[in-house]
GROMACS .gro file of C-alpha atoms in nm:
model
  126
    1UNK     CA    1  11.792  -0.093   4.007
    2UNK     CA    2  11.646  -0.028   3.642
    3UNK     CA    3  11.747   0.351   3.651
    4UNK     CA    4  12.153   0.206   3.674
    5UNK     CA    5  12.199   0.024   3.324
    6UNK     CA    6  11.962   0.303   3.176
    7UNK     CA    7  12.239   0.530   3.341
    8UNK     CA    8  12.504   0.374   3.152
    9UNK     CA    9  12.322   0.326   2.853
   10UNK     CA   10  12.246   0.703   2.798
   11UNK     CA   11  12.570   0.821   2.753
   12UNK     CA   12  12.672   0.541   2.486
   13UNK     CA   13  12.340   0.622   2.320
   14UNK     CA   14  12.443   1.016   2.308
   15UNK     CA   15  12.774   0.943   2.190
   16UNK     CA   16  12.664   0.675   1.912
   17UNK     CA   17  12.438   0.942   1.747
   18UNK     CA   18  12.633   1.201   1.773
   19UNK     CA   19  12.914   1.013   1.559
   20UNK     CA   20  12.606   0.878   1.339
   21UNK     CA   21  12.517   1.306   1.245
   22UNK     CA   22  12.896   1.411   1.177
   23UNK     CA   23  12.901   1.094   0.946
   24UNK     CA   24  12.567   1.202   0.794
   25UNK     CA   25  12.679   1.609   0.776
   26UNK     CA   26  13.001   1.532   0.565
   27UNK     CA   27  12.907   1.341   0.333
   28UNK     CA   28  13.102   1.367  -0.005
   29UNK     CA   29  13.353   1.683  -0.014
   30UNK     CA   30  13.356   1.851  -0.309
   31UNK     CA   31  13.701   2.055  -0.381
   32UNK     CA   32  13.677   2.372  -0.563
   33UNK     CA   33  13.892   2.609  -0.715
   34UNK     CA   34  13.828   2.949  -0.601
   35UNK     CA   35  14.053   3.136  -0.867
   36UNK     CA   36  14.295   2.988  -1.130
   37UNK     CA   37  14.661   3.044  -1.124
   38UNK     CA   38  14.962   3.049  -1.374
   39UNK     CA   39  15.174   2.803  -1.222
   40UNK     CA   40  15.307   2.562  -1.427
   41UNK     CA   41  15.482   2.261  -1.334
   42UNK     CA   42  15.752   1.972  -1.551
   43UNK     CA   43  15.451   1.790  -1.700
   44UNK     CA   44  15.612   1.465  -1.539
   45UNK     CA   45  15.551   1.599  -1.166
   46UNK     CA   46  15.184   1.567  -1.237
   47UNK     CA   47  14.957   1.244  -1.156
   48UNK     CA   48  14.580   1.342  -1.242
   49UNK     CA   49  14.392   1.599  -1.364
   50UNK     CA   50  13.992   1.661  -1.327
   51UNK     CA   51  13.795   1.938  -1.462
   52UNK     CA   52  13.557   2.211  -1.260
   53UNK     CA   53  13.207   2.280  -1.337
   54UNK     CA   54  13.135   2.667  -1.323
   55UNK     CA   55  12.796   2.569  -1.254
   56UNK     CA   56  12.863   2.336  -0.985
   57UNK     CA   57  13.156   2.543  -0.792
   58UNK     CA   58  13.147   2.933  -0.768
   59UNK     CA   59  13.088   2.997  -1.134
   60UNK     CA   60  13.480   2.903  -1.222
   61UNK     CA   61  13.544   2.685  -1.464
   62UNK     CA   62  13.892   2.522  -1.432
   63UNK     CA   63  14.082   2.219  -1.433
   64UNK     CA   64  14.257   2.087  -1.125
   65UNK     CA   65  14.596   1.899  -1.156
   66UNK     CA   66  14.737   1.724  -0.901
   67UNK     CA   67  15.079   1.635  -0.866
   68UNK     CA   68  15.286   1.329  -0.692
   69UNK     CA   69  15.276   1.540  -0.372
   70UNK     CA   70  14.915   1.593  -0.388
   71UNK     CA   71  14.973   1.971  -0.448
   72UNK     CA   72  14.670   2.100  -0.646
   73UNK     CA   73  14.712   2.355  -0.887
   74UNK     CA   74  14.420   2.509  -0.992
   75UNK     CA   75  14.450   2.643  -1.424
   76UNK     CA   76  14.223   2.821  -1.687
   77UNK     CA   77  14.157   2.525  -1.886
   78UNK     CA   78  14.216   2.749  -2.235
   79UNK     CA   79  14.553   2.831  -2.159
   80UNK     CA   80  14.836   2.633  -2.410
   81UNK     CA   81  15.014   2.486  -2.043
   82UNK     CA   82  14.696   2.318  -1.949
   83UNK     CA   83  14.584   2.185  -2.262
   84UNK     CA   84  14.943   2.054  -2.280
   85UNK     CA   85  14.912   1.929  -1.934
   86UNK     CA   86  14.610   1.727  -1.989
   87UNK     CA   87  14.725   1.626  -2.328
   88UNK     CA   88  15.020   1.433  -2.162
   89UNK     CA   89  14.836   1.274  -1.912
   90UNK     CA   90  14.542   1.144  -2.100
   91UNK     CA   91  14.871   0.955  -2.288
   92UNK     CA   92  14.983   0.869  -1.994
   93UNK     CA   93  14.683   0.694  -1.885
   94UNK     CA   94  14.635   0.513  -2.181
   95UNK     CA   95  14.980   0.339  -2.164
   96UNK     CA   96  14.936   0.269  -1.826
   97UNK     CA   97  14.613   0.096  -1.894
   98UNK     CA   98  14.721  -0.071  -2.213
   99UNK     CA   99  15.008  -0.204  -2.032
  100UNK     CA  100  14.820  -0.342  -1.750
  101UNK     CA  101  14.809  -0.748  -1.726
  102UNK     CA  102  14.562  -0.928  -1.613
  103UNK     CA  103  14.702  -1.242  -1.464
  104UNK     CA  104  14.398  -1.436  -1.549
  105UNK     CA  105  14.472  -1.392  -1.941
  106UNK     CA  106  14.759  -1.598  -2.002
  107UNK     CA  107  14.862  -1.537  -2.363
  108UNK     CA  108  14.812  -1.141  -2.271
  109UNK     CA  109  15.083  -1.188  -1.993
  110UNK     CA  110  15.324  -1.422  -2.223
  111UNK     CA  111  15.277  -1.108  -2.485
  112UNK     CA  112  15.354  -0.836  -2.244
  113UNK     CA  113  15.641  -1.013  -2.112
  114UNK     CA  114  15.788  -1.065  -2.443
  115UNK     CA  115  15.702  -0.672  -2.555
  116UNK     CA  116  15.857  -0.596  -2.227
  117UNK     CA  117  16.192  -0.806  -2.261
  118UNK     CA  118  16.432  -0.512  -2.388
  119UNK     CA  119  16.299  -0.321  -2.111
  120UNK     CA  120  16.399  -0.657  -1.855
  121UNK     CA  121  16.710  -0.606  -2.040
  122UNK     CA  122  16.790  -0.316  -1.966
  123UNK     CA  123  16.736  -0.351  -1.642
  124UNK     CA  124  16.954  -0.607  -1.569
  125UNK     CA  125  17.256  -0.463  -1.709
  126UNK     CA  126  17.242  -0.203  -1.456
   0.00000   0.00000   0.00000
């Protein structure tokens, strides 16, 4: 009678260690650039940008935009387009994060609100 639960217990075992070693093996993925490209995109069709250690991916240095597709477009990050690219998104950020509220600050949120009233305005007309 003991070899039956060890029976059943050996397969589980197998499987449950197996998923343990695939979780183990991929670990972070790193994305890399194998060559750069010329495409260049409306500067408003991109969401992020991040740059590529040489050292750290096939001796390339680039810069990796993505857009609000999740296309990746891979750029030499001396060319005018990409410092443009980068430019405009590092603004980007920092209005987005200068206009975020924090709805435990109350006087922040009464100030945004009344910064943001044109725009409310404008809105509503429509």
């Amino acid at each position: 009678m003991a070899m039956r639960p060890l029976s059943v217990l050996l397969p589980f075992l197998t499987v449950l260690l197996s998923y343990a070693a695939m979780g183990e093996a991929s670990g972070p993925v790193i994305s890399c650039c194998l060559k750069t490209s010329n495409t260049q995109v409306r500067l408003q069709l991109l969401q992020s940008y991040q740059f590529q250690n040489g050292a750290m991916c096939h001796g390339l240095n680039a810069v990796s935009f993505i857009t609000m597709k999740g296309v990746t477009i891979c750029s030499d990050p001396s060319t005018p387009w990409a410092r443009k690219a980068m430019s405009y998104l590092q603004k980007k950020h920092k209005s987005q994060s200068r206009n975020h509220v924090s709805l435990h600050d109350p006087k922040k949120l009464a100030l945004t609100m009344h910064e943001n009233l044109s725009f409310t305005d404008k809105l509503d007309s429509h």
